[in-house]
Structures are given as C-alpha cells and as structure tokens.
Amino acid sequence: MGNAQPSEKEQQEKQLSIIIKEELETKRDVLKSTLDEFEVDDDSGGDSDELLEILSVKCKIQNLSLSQLTADDLGRILSVLDTLLFDEWISAPPSLSTLQHTQVFITELCVLSLETSEGVSLQSVSKHVQYLVDSISQSACNVSESFLLSQALYLTLMHFFNGYSDCDVVLMAKRWAEEELPSENVVIIEFLSTLISSLQKTVERASVFILKMEIQSLKHLLSTLTNINVKETHSKSTKMILRLVQTNQWTPMEAMTLVTALSQKYAEDSSISKVLMLIQVYELPPDCTDESGHSLINVLDSADPDRFEEDFQKTLRRKDESSLSAALAELKMLWSLDDSVTDMIKNITTGVLHCSENALKDGPFIKDSFKGVTSDADDVQNSLSQLCKAVYDTKGWWPTVRMMLRWCALVLTEKSAPLDPVGLESDTCVTAMFASTQVLMGNKVDIVLSSDGHPEETAEEWSNFYEYLGMSVDTNMKESKASCRNIYEVDIVYGTIDDFLSDYFQQGMELMEKGNPQQSRKFIFEGQSLRFSTNLELSRLKDHDSGVFAAKILQSLMGKLDNEDKELTHRFIKTIFQVLHSNLIKDTTSDSKIISVSQKVTGEEVPPAEVFILTFLENLLKEVSSQWTNENDQCLLKLVDTYRTEDLIKHLEKSLRDEEVKSIDTLFDELRQMKDIDEPTLSKSYKVVTHVRNLINTGDIKNHTDVQRARSLCHSRETEHLQEILAVLCNSVHHTTGAPHKGGEGWWPRDTQIISWCLLALSNTGKLLEMGTGEGKSCVIAMFAALRVLQGEKVDVVSSSSVLCQRDAEEWNRFYKYFGVTADTNTNKTEDADRKECYQKDVVYGTIEAFAADHLRQIFEMKPVRPERKYECIIIDEVDSLLLDQGVQLTYLSSPMVSMQHLNNILAMIWLHVSQYGFLSAGHQTFVQSPPASFFKAIFDSIDTEGTEIEDPMDILQIAEETHTVEKGFTEAIYQTEKKELLQKLKTVSQDAMVDFFQEIENYVPYGFTVYTLDNQGSLCLRKRSPYNNQDIPELSFLVLDEGLCCTLYDSEEDLIKPIAEIILQKVQYTPCTNNAEKVNVPGFLKNLIEKKVCVWVQNAFLAIQLREGREYVIQNDNVCPVDFRSTGIVELNKKWGDGLQQFVEIKHKIKLSTMSIVTNYVSNISFFEMYHGKIYGTTGTLGSTADILFLQELYPNLSACKMPTFNRKKLFELRGTLTTSAEEWKSEIKRVVMDQISPNSYREGRAALVICETINKAKEIHEVLQSSIPGKTILYCRSDGDSLSRIGTELLPGHVVVATNLAGRGTDIKVSKTVNNNGGLFVVLSFLSENTRVELQAFGRTARKGKPGSAQIIMSTEHLQQSFRTPSTLEEAKDTRDRLAAEKTNHLMKDIEELRLREELFEDYCGTLQEIHANTDGDEKRVVVAIMNEFWGVWLQMKSEEIHQFQTKALKESLKADLSLAKSQCEIKLHHAQAHITTSSLEMSP
C-alpha cells in the first residue's frame, strides 16, 4: 500500500509548482507593479491592507511581501482564497473595495497562469486583462454581484492552473482570422470565454436573471472576435448573438455555443447571420427541439449546409402558423379586444397565410392600398400582404403570426385623432410595419426608444425596408439646431426618449418666440422605452437657461415616479408626450392661470420660452388632475383657482374623507376603457341600471313587488323586462336586509352591484367578475342565484370556507324567502337523510369539498343524497382560489381497509433508516447528512474500490497510518479492539488530522473530496475543496466530526432513496412462506404494491423530516393536521396526506399511527365544475394575471372574465417595500414600521395595524417581538376556531395590532373604528413574498375597504425565500422571479390536469363495473363483493401509478378491463363456495 503511484492531483500540484517557479521570476515584476497599490494608504479606508492582512494571517506568512512570493506561498494563498470565496464570505461579505482588490489579485494570477508565446508582452497582456476585468466589475450593480464576479475569476484561475487546451471559441476565432491569429488575441479570447463560463456557474446559483456584468463580458469577447487582426469580421453575426442575450432568452454561454456550432457549418458571416436572424425572429429558446426531439445543435451537426437555412425557415413557418389560435387568444386578452375585432383579425391573418410566397414575390407593391386601411377587412388584408412582401424582399424572412396579429390589432384599434399616440410596440418589425402604414396614410411618425436604446442601429436595420416603400428615415441624434429642425421633415424619426423630449421642448420654446405653428407628428413607443425611464439626462436641453429650467422640471416630474408602478409610469410618460404634441402656442392665448399669477407676482412679462414651459405644466396638470373631482364636480385646478391655501387644505381633507360614490356614467366609462365587455351588453346594462336607479331615487321602486310577474319575465332578455326583474330584486334586498326585530328597512344595492348582476344575467356563457374587496360580492351572488331559480334551475353556491358559506346562507335567507326560494348549507350535514333534504332546496351553499364528496356518495357509494338534483348552475365565490390555487385538488371519500395495516411495519422500518439522516445547509446548497461512522469506514462505504488495492475499510486505515494521520500500530490495535472499545480508541484521532487525510487519500483513489466541519453555531464550514474540475473524476463531500468520526454528505436525498428501498425489500417476505425472525411477514397479495411504492414511501419519509410543525402542519388533539400556509392559512382538519407521509409525521411526533388509506374514489375540482356544462359564474377580489385568465379559458372555453370598477375611488397607498437579508433585521424592521404607523405624530393620531405572516411559527415570533412594545392590544390570529374568530370580530382601536397568518388574508373583514379611519385607516404589513400576486392583493385588500383609507407595505427577508428564488438584490427582482415561477407553475398544471383526466377516465370505467354489481347483487352479498372489489381497485390504482404518470392510456384501459373482469368472476365463484373467507388476497391482477 505504501508504494502506490502518485495520483493525478499530486502530478498537477507538481506541475503547478514547476510553472510557478519557472515563471515567477520573469513575471514577478509585472505582478508587483499591478499589486503595489495594495501597499499604499488610499481613500478606501484600508481595504487593500485588510486583504493583505487576511492573506497573511490565514496563510501563516509573516510580513507578506508581494515581491518575495514563493511557489508554496502562492499555493497557500490559493487555498485561503478558496475558503474565503466559497465559505466565509458567503455569510459575511467584505466591502466592495476589498472585493475589487481581490479581483485585481486573482486576475493577475490568471495572467501568470496563461500560456503565452515568445514575443508577447506580459505587461501588455496584464494591462489589457485588468482593463477588461475592471470594466466588467464596474457593471456589477452591488456587492453581491461583485462577489459573484470574484468567485468566477477564481474558477477561471483554477481552469488555467489545471491545464487547458484551446477552447471552441479560440478555434472559431482562428477560422475567422484571415491570417495567423495574434498570440495576445488568443490569450484574451481564452480568458474571456472561460470567465463567461465561470460567471454562468456562479450567477445561476444566485440569480435567475442574466446580469449586466455577464453581458459586459460577452461584449468584450465579441468585440475581440470582431476585430481580429485589426480588421472587422463577422460583425453582423456577433451583433445578433449579443441581441439574443440582451433579450434574456439565451445565456452568454448558450449563445457562444450556438455561434461556434454555426461557424463549423458556415464560413461566411452572411450564412451565420441568416440562421441567427431566424432564431431571433421566431424567438427560439436555447432548449428548443425539432419534431424528433433533437436539439438545434444536434440538427446543425447533421444538416446539409446548402439546404439548412431554407428547410429551417420552412419548418419554423409551419410551426408558427399552427400557433395562430393560441396567439390570437393571448392577444385578445392582452389587448382587451372584443369578439368582432378578434374575428376580423383572425380572418385577415388567415387570408394572408393562405397566400403563397410565390404569388406575392412576383406581384408589384401597391402603395394606394394603404389609404383607408381601417375601413374594410379586404383593404387591411391586402395592406398586410404587401407589407409582408416588403419584409421578405428586404429581410429574407416572413413576419411571424404574432407580428401579423399585433399589426392588425394596432391598425384596427387606432384612434383617428391626429395627435394621439398610435401604438405601443416591443417588436421592431411590427413597429416598422405600423410606422410605414401611418406614413402611407399621410402621417409622419416619431419612434421613441428607451434611454439606453440604439436609434442608429435600429434605423439602419430597417432603412432598406423603408427605402423599398419610398420613405425617408433618420435619427434625432444630430447636435446642431438647424439639423434638428430638418430631421423632423423626414417621414420617420428614431430616437431615445431623452432626445425626443429635449427636441420637443426646444422646438416648442423656439416656436413660441416666433409664433410658428407646431409640426404635427404621431409617435410610437417602442416597448422598452417606458421601462425604467425615470432617470432622464436631457443633456441636449441644457444649452441655455430656459432649457436648464425645462430639464429640471422634467427630471423632477420623472423622479417622483416609482419604477415599481409600471402602469403609472407608462401612463404619465404618454401624457407628457400628448401634452407636448398639443397646440400649446394656441393655449397661451387663453386665460392661463399660472402665467397670470407669475406676471402679477413679478410685475413683468414672462419670456416666451418660460411661457411655453408654464403652459406645458398647466396642461399636464389638467390631464393628470382631471380624473379626480370633489362633490361639486370641481377638479384640482378649479379648486386652486377658487380657494385660499389654508381653506383649500381643509376643503381637500373633507372632500377626500367624504368622497361620494362614482356616478353610473363614470362606472360605464371605466368599463368601456377596460374593453372586457362588448358594446351591446354595456348599452343594454346601462339602460337597465339607470332605469332602476331612477326608480330608487324617486321612490317608485316600492311599487315593484310582483314576484310572480318577475318569474314570468325571467327568461326574457328584453330591456324593459330586465328592468322589472332587477327592480323587484332590489326592492327585496331593501326589505330583507334591515333588522327584522326592529322593523327597520335595509339598504339598496349599489350601482356596481346591480351592474355586476346585469353582466351575469346577460352572459350567454360562464362569466367571472373581479370585484374589489369590500364591494359586496355576496349580494350580487344572492340576486343572481334568485334569478336562476326563477328561471327553473337549481343553484349551487361554492365558497372557500365553511364559515363563509354558512354566514352567507343565513344572511340571505330572508331575501330568498321573499321569492319563495329555499336555501340551505351542505357543510353541516352528517347524515345522508339530511344531505338528501338539503339538495332538494333551490339554492345550496357549501364548500367544493362538501359538494364533491356528496357527488362521490351518489356515484360511488350509490347513496341517494342528490338523486334528482342536476348540475345546472354553479356560482363560485373567491373563484381564483378554487379554480387556480386549488384547481387540481382531488376530493375523495375515506376508504378504510384492514389489509393496509400490514404496511405499518414497513413504514416503521423505513423511518428507522431515514430518520438517521439529517439536512445541513452551506450557502445556497443543502446536503443530506448520513449517520456518523469511523472516518475510514465512511470513506470505504462511499467509494467504488474496483481497480484499486483497497478491499475493506481497514485498508483505508492502513493508508492513514502510512501517511501519519494515525500513530504507528493503530491499525493492528483496531483489529484487536472490541467493538464497544472502538469509539474510545477513535477519540485519539484529531479533527485536523482527518481533514488532512482526505487530501492524502486522493493520491490513492480516483476521487476528489470536499470536506466540511461545523463551527460554533453548528453551521457548515468549508475546510477543503476537491482539486478537480473534471466530470470524469467523481467528487464526494464529507462532514468531519471529532473523535475519529465523520459523515457522508449527499447532494440530495435522491441519491439514497433507491439504496434504502433495496434494504427494506430485503427485510420483507411474503406469505405463504416459512417463518424468518429477521424478516417481516406481509400478505402475498401486497407484494406488487410494495415493490412499486417503496421508493415513494422512502422519499416521503425524507420529506417528513423537512416538514415543520407550525408551518406545513399542526398537532391538534393528537392528530396531524396539514396547513395551507401558502394561500389561505387554513388548518385543514379533514385532510390527510397520502403515500405514507401522514404516517411518517405521526411516527416523528410519536402519535398513534393511523392506517395508510388507499384511494378508491375521487373527483377533481376541474371535473366537478365541468359537470355544469359551461354555466360557471364567479366573483373574486383578485382574478389573477393575464396568464391565469388564459389558463382558465383554456380549461373552460366558454368562460369570459371582466374587471368591475370600484364603487368609489380606492384609497390604498402602498409604501415602498423593504428587503432585509437576515431574520433579526426583518423582525426589527417590522417592529420599527408598525410602531411608527400606530403611534401618533404631528399630523395625525394613532392607527391600527395588521401583520400577515407566512406561517404560524413566524406569526408567533412577530407577536412575541411586538407584544412588549405595543401600547394597545396585540391579537394573535392563527386558527380558524370560534375563539380566534371572536377575537378579531371586534373593532380595532388606535394602537391595536393583529398578527396573523394568511387566514386574515382572504375573506376576512377586519373592522376598525372611525378614529382609525380618520387617521389613515388600517396599516397592513405583508411580512413575506407571497406565492403569487393574487395572494398579495388579497392581503392588501384587508385595508382601504368600502372607500375608506388605508396603506400597506411588504417587509420580507431573503432568508425566508424558497431556494429556487436564489438571492435577489431588490424586492422588484424577487417579485419578478415570483411571477415567473408562478407562470411556470400554471404551465406545469396542464400536465397535472392531463394525468387527473386519465385517472378520472379509469375511475369512470371502474364505476361502470360497480354499477353492474349493485344492479345484479343484493344484501350481504352486495356488501361483500363491493368491499372486495373496492379494495382490489384501490390496490390496482396504486400499482399502476407509474404507467398513469407515463400516460399509457390504451394499455391501462385494457389492463383494467381484463383485471376487473377476472377479479369479478373469481369473486363470484369463491362467493358461492365460502363467502366468509373471501379476501382480496384471493384475487389476481396483472403485474
């Protein structure tokens, strides 16, 4: 053993030592000249000295001198840098300056390690590389990103130290070079390509976004490639590669892999560019595949280069054309298009697609076809065809379906007013097509790009297209005033938002002086131009005093905007452009209040330039403030003109507090702006609502009480009939909502409520309404339910909780009785007779679980609980929760089976093994920790010893003795030691000795070892990293403990599931069998089930370890109750986890073990709702994103959705959120903010607060933190029991604080006193990042209800984020990641739904067999056969779970049919022989 050959690691260390020793002398001066700055006291506060001090102390080098570094010194420095960058600094990052000095240091080590040929100036290479790294470092946005760059540089250094050959990018560069590639270029390209790869490795662990410094690195690499041999080459393809990355589709590494693959296929830049252009146009992602599942790179490898581009384009066009329906549905939702416009767009696009390319190629371009383009579909289709031909002739590709659809939408929805904006488009092709359409119709157009846009590049890219159409194009980048005026004579001008605003102001001020009319131009916002546009430079506007004043005004206005409120930012910027395009010169001739005040104050005439600016401000104020008026219909400007300052403040305070509800006209105007509802429906609703409101106002409505007449008219859609029905309904609400014991009358429905009723009543299909929290959804539901009952239907009303549905049923019982309508609740029925009676009522309130369970009782248990009730109409309250959050939820009736008790012993064995493991975190990675073992046995058990001389653990120990890790004779002593004395003997092996041994053992086995120890806080501390960066050499991780023990660290529990499952199966034997005391006996009929499911059970045992009490579950009355902590916060008392998870948590808490149930019956929410054949109606406060609505419409094609305006202005103010980096900082910030909001200050008295926490545990933490400081009452609300509900049922007074889970986030009406409302209302803190925006809005909806004021704020900690969120640098980044993951989750739901549908098909087939049994058997025989068949079916379903997951539909159906037939016949035969002894074990099924 002692003569083993040196390992690859040892050889590499020797090679590294030789490299350093040989080159250190020649390169020392370069290193010293670059790093000498560390020895100078500068303004950085000693950060460079701090770095040197850290290195000196940790490397144990006294008086570390950069000019005297030895090879051994550098080796120790590398080890210390490894520890700092990948362990210590992860939890405690250094200052930015220290990181930048670290980057300089590592970069110079990279230069030392690079292979350079003779004649290359090392000094020159060093300066060049340092310049590149400095440029990349400057693009890092914060310390976190700078830290990631430092890590990436270290990984780059390790790549060079471990030896390397020319990378693919270098080989590509050599092909591109027309002559030999200069050595310095090779070095730079190698360095940058390796750095880009290293950056991707570090960044992808910390952020889901492509960071600016990654793009900056790519820019430098592409620039180097483009300017090989000081000659520009492949510039077009490199620009397109950069664009792929900047659109956030491709990472830099993916983009470079693509271009290197293309360069192997094509030598010319034009050929590469054509393929890249197609990838860009058709928005292909990096993971795209062809019909055969081959990746793009694989297709390229095997493709014929002469035909690839043509075939590629045809394939893409075919796939693109097939997406027409999906793209159109998306456009309809995004643009709120009505059906008539949508149908027109579809017909136009379909018509263009049917035109063959050859037919268009030879036809002439018809300019006149663009006149009157919006008047006729044929004209629009012809125009689109001509534009597509122009794009093809000048670009070589056809516009995509989405481009055509967006162009149509812009053309068909554009307003005719010449000064209105004509579009907002993010696609340069659609922008160019639409701009040219405007020019051909006689307009001139400005195209506004973002502040960091590139007008020259975009204008140049599309110049040949415009030239083809006979149009002039330019940019506004010229500096001189004369050229600036001339530019705006051309047809189309590209420019940035900064330059357009500067030019508009400059021209306006000049025209004001000369009195000339302003040019009339339209403008198009390029999609990104309105994003992050609040920081304007406006340098061109600052040439003279008035311009400086204008620039300050604009910058001040834009600076007030919050980039997180994108909608407000977009609206405000567009308003600025509209005002600047209006005739401000004409406006100055009218009585301008601001100019008049200015002249009176100064006694002088206002200069023309300032007149223009003041007129602009006054007009802007008119636009912005005109949306709000007081009770006398006075806007803000009118008030300013009417009141003195002190009176104005008092008047505004009173007007805002006592603000009246919106008028009917205002509500319908808002509905029209949303474009969710067609005009005929709006017009009819308006007539109905205004008529009924007039009846209420005049008192004539009291004459409309004829219920029988309403019943006779209820099927009619005639306006006068709807008016009569609604009048009767409103009258009954008024009569039945008062206190009956006082004889008082109630309230009248609001306009928003009766409008909502009209929209539901006029809907031909299902309709979902988004009504703000506190808008009175329950009234709308009751009125609509009454209408459907009058029409002869039975109505089911579904709510999100039993408390809410019982409350609403009781609250509206008098209303229903007024019409002779009966109503009941199904959640409090425990007997079948009571259930049957309930479903005979006209309206049934309940939860989805109760409705679905009763459905299963009817079809599976054959109990007549709703025998005559059809599925006619369903109304869903909180529709987003039930259709989206719980859309794939299954409801099933518990099926206790005695045979499942035999599995308890197996579950106990699994837990015995799995519970020995634990979970440990190190930075962003979580390890699974094995049970402790002697260090030599732990190593032996983890490695494959084949091909080595190691045969048992003692061989490892012998190596430890030879390397002096343990004392001489230790191995022999262990041989002779009794097992009970072994631990005592191991105590003599120190922790440091074991850490060092892992480095020694790498010389004997083909493995790299990463070693950790535990610090004083019990956190993982990296002590040694594997020296290899080679996929062929496995890497293993270990935790070294004291006393000779260590633990294996696994990357995931997935590595352990199969080995543990195999151990369990070896300990099980199946009856009939001979008795074996070392094995567990299990009935033989369970064999297939156990073998199929044991891996799932092991996986769930690991999951049970990770689940936390007070988060995912609570213990209540010795029962484990799951908690829906991510959405509703409800403790789900009637829910149990499946596949052993429930039992493992019970074993974990030593609670009586329940028997694992087998699911024999089920129905999903989706299938249950589909039984109503599209008659699905619903309301919610948060309908969700566009993607959510599209998802619902894909599931339920007949559904339409619309958002209802609030009955008065929403007075919710959202404070800028706070992102903390530690739990302590998070608690401290919540305490500070809550105390600030509930305490009186100079302008108001105290308020009340609600803090919503993610879990019960965190709510208790925050409650404890606040309890000692809050002057008022603190209430903890974590359970939905009667006691908890009563505590939040009283009014909150100033100083009171409620700390709650998401229980308080949906459907909970938190009442506050009038004093609290006068002081600003309830203040809500959402203390975590919710799973989706809807949950967030529901939380904020607890305040500012019913027109009252309120405010809210998010205060969250990165410590609490899911691992998939990584570490965001801003709250906005965290929200973007959340929204992206929520969208991905919605997309993944479709696969879950497909599996649900397959399961339900199989269940339906089984129910057919069950019905036959019920029809053909009686009494005891029926009960026996049904019980046996149900158990058989449940086991069969468990065994086939893998085939179900793989969608083997045909095979499953055939198997089920055959197995059921066989089981049924066997059961009948055996029943006649020995009824009492029949069990499932008698039945056979196919494996």
PDB file of N, CA and C in Angstrom, residues 394-432:
ATOM      1  N   THR A 394     -36.803  42.527 -48.417  1.00  0.00           N
ATOM      2  CA  THR A 394     -35.661  43.278 -47.875  1.00  0.00           C
ATOM      3  C   THR A 394     -34.936  42.543 -46.757  1.00  0.00           C
ATOM      4  N   LYS A 395     -35.621  41.585 -46.108  1.00  0.00           N
ATOM      5  CA  LYS A 395     -35.019  40.902 -44.964  1.00  0.00           C
ATOM      6  C   LYS A 395     -34.757  39.420 -45.204  1.00  0.00           C
ATOM      7  N   GLY A 396     -35.498  38.823 -46.115  1.00  0.00           N
ATOM      8  CA  GLY A 396     -35.295  37.410 -46.390  1.00  0.00           C
ATOM      9  C   GLY A 396     -36.113  36.492 -45.514  1.00  0.00           C
ATOM     10  N   TRP A 397     -37.007  37.006 -44.704  1.00  0.00           N
ATOM     11  CA  TRP A 397     -37.875  36.177 -43.861  1.00  0.00           C
ATOM     12  C   TRP A 397     -39.264  36.794 -43.786  1.00  0.00           C
ATOM     13  N   TRP A 398     -40.245  35.958 -43.448  1.00  0.00           N
ATOM     14  CA  TRP A 398     -41.634  36.414 -43.379  1.00  0.00           C
ATOM     15  C   TRP A 398     -42.006  36.769 -41.948  1.00  0.00           C
ATOM     16  N   PRO A 399     -42.760  37.832 -41.765  1.00  0.00           N
ATOM     17  CA  PRO A 399     -43.230  38.168 -40.412  1.00  0.00           C
ATOM     18  C   PRO A 399     -43.975  36.982 -39.793  1.00  0.00           C
ATOM     19  N   THR A 400     -43.802  36.814 -38.488  1.00  0.00           N
ATOM     20  CA  THR A 400     -44.450  35.703 -37.795  1.00  0.00           C
ATOM     21  C   THR A 400     -45.934  35.984 -37.588  1.00  0.00           C
ATOM     22  N   VAL A 401     -46.649  34.940 -37.195  1.00  0.00           N
ATOM     23  CA  VAL A 401     -48.086  35.088 -36.925  1.00  0.00           C
ATOM     24  C   VAL A 401     -48.326  36.157 -35.870  1.00  0.00           C
ATOM     25  N   ARG A 402     -47.522  36.144 -34.793  1.00  0.00           N
ATOM     26  CA  ARG A 402     -47.708  37.131 -33.730  1.00  0.00           C
ATOM     27  C   ARG A 402     -47.472  38.544 -34.241  1.00  0.00           C
ATOM     28  N   MET A 403     -46.499  38.723 -35.121  1.00  0.00           N
ATOM     29  CA  MET A 403     -46.254  40.042 -35.704  1.00  0.00           C
ATOM     30  C   MET A 403     -47.464  40.506 -36.505  1.00  0.00           C
ATOM     31  N   MET A 404     -47.996  39.601 -37.329  1.00  0.00           N
ATOM     32  CA  MET A 404     -49.168  39.971 -38.127  1.00  0.00           C
ATOM     33  C   MET A 404     -50.356  40.333 -37.239  1.00  0.00           C
ATOM     34  N   LEU A 405     -50.573  39.526 -36.204  1.00  0.00           N
ATOM     35  CA  LEU A 405     -51.704  39.782 -35.314  1.00  0.00           C
ATOM     36  C   LEU A 405     -51.565  41.132 -34.615  1.00  0.00           C
ATOM     37  N   ARG A 406     -50.355  41.436 -34.144  1.00  0.00           N
ATOM     38  CA  ARG A 406     -50.159  42.702 -33.426  1.00  0.00           C
ATOM     39  C   ARG A 406     -50.319  43.888 -34.371  1.00  0.00           C
ATOM     40  N   TRP A 407     -49.830  43.735 -35.603  1.00  0.00           N
ATOM     41  CA  TRP A 407     -50.020  44.819 -36.575  1.00  0.00           C
ATOM     42  C   TRP A 407     -51.509  45.051 -36.817  1.00  0.00           C
ATOM     43  N   CYS A 408     -52.255  43.979 -37.012  1.00  0.00           N
ATOM     44  CA  CYS A 408     -53.702  44.111 -37.216  1.00  0.00           C
ATOM     45  C   CYS A 408     -54.365  44.803 -36.033  1.00  0.00           C
ATOM     46  N   ALA A 409     -53.986  44.401 -34.834  1.00  0.00           N
ATOM     47  CA  ALA A 409     -54.599  44.988 -33.637  1.00  0.00           C
ATOM     48  C   ALA A 409     -54.315  46.484 -33.559  1.00  0.00           C
ATOM     49  N   LEU A 410     -53.080  46.873 -33.880  1.00  0.00           N
ATOM     50  CA  LEU A 410     -52.728  48.299 -33.865  1.00  0.00           C
ATOM     51  C   LEU A 410     -53.546  49.071 -34.892  1.00  0.00           C
ATOM     52  N   VAL A 411     -53.650  48.518 -36.103  1.00  0.00           N
ATOM     53  CA  VAL A 411     -54.366  49.220 -37.179  1.00  0.00           C
ATOM     54  C   VAL A 411     -55.856  49.320 -36.878  1.00  0.00           C
ATOM     55  N   LEU A 412     -56.441  48.240 -36.371  1.00  0.00           N
ATOM     56  CA  LEU A 412     -57.895  48.204 -36.191  1.00  0.00           C
ATOM     57  C   LEU A 412     -58.366  48.912 -34.926  1.00  0.00           C
ATOM     58  N   THR A 413     -57.472  49.141 -33.978  1.00  0.00           N
ATOM     59  CA  THR A 413     -57.890  49.790 -32.726  1.00  0.00           C
ATOM     60  C   THR A 413     -57.375  51.210 -32.609  1.00  0.00           C
ATOM     61  N   GLU A 414     -56.594  51.682 -33.591  1.00  0.00           N
ATOM     62  CA  GLU A 414     -56.009  53.026 -33.507  1.00  0.00           C
ATOM     63  C   GLU A 414     -57.090  54.089 -33.596  1.00  0.00           C
ATOM     64  N   LYS A 415     -56.950  55.119 -32.780  1.00  0.00           N
ATOM     65  CA  LYS A 415     -57.881  56.245 -32.825  1.00  0.00           C
ATOM     66  C   LYS A 415     -57.530  57.146 -34.019  1.00  0.00           C
ATOM     67  N   SER A 416     -58.503  57.862 -34.505  1.00  0.00           N
ATOM     68  CA  SER A 416     -58.287  58.681 -35.702  1.00  0.00           C
ATOM     69  C   SER A 416     -57.708  60.054 -35.398  1.00  0.00           C
ATOM     70  N   ALA A 417     -57.758  60.514 -34.130  1.00  0.00           N
ATOM     71  CA  ALA A 417     -57.249  61.854 -33.812  1.00  0.00           C
ATOM     72  C   ALA A 417     -55.773  61.953 -34.186  1.00  0.00           C
ATOM     73  N   PRO A 418     -55.366  62.991 -34.926  1.00  0.00           N
ATOM     74  CA  PRO A 418     -54.005  63.048 -35.467  1.00  0.00           C
ATOM     75  C   PRO A 418     -52.923  63.213 -34.417  1.00  0.00           C
ATOM     76  N   LEU A 419     -53.286  63.680 -33.218  1.00  0.00           N
ATOM     77  CA  LEU A 419     -52.248  63.949 -32.230  1.00  0.00           C
ATOM     78  C   LEU A 419     -52.188  62.892 -31.138  1.00  0.00           C
ATOM     79  N   ASP A 420     -53.013  61.866 -31.244  1.00  0.00           N
ATOM     80  CA  ASP A 420     -52.964  60.791 -30.246  1.00  0.00           C
ATOM     81  C   ASP A 420     -51.804  59.845 -30.547  1.00  0.00           C
ATOM     82  N   PRO A 421     -51.276  59.190 -29.518  1.00  0.00           N
ATOM     83  CA  PRO A 421     -50.254  58.172 -29.792  1.00  0.00           C
ATOM     84  C   PRO A 421     -50.872  57.042 -30.596  1.00  0.00           C
ATOM     85  N   VAL A 422     -50.113  56.450 -31.485  1.00  0.00           N
ATOM     86  CA  VAL A 422     -50.682  55.436 -32.357  1.00  0.00           C
ATOM     87  C   VAL A 422     -50.279  54.027 -31.968  1.00  0.00           C
ATOM     88  N   GLY A 423     -49.479  53.840 -30.936  1.00  0.00           N
ATOM     89  CA  GLY A 423     -49.165  52.468 -30.595  1.00  0.00           C
ATOM     90  C   GLY A 423     -48.106  52.326 -29.528  1.00  0.00           C
ATOM     91  N   LEU A 424     -48.030  51.138 -29.008  1.00  0.00           N
ATOM     92  CA  LEU A 424     -47.000  50.779 -28.027  1.00  0.00           C
ATOM     93  C   LEU A 424     -46.538  49.387 -28.406  1.00  0.00           C
ATOM     94  N   GLU A 425     -45.373  49.277 -28.981  1.00  0.00           N
ATOM     95  CA  GLU A 425     -44.953  48.009 -29.574  1.00  0.00           C
ATOM     96  C   GLU A 425     -43.525  47.676 -29.192  1.00  0.00           C
ATOM     97  N   SER A 426     -43.280  46.404 -28.916  1.00  0.00           N
ATOM     98  CA  SER A 426     -41.953  45.984 -28.484  1.00  0.00           C
ATOM     99  C   SER A 426     -41.188  45.249 -29.568  1.00  0.00           C
ATOM    100  N   ASP A 427     -41.829  44.948 -30.678  1.00  0.00           N
ATOM    101  CA  ASP A 427     -41.185  44.224 -31.764  1.00  0.00           C
ATOM    102  C   ASP A 427     -40.782  45.215 -32.854  1.00  0.00           C
ATOM    103  N   THR A 428     -39.503  45.224 -33.209  1.00  0.00           N
ATOM    104  CA  THR A 428     -39.024  46.209 -34.187  1.00  0.00           C
ATOM    105  C   THR A 428     -39.682  46.022 -35.549  1.00  0.00           C
ATOM    106  N   CYS A 429     -40.015  44.782 -35.915  1.00  0.00           N
ATOM    107  CA  CYS A 429     -40.671  44.543 -37.199  1.00  0.00           C
ATOM    108  C   CYS A 429     -42.086  45.108 -37.195  1.00  0.00           C
ATOM    109  N   VAL A 430     -42.848  44.835 -36.151  1.00  0.00           N
ATOM    110  CA  VAL A 430     -44.209  45.375 -36.064  1.00  0.00           C
ATOM    111  C   VAL A 430     -44.165  46.894 -36.030  1.00  0.00           C
ATOM    112  N   THR A 431     -43.198  47.435 -35.284  1.00  0.00           N
ATOM    113  CA  THR A 431     -43.046  48.894 -35.237  1.00  0.00           C
ATOM    114  C   THR A 431     -42.814  49.453 -36.627  1.00  0.00           C
ATOM    115  N   ALA A 432     -41.895  48.836 -37.378  1.00  0.00           N
ATOM    116  CA  ALA A 432     -41.582  49.320 -38.727  1.00  0.00           C
ATOM    117  C   ALA A 432     -42.789  49.185 -39.650  1.00  0.00           C
TER     118      ALA A 432
END
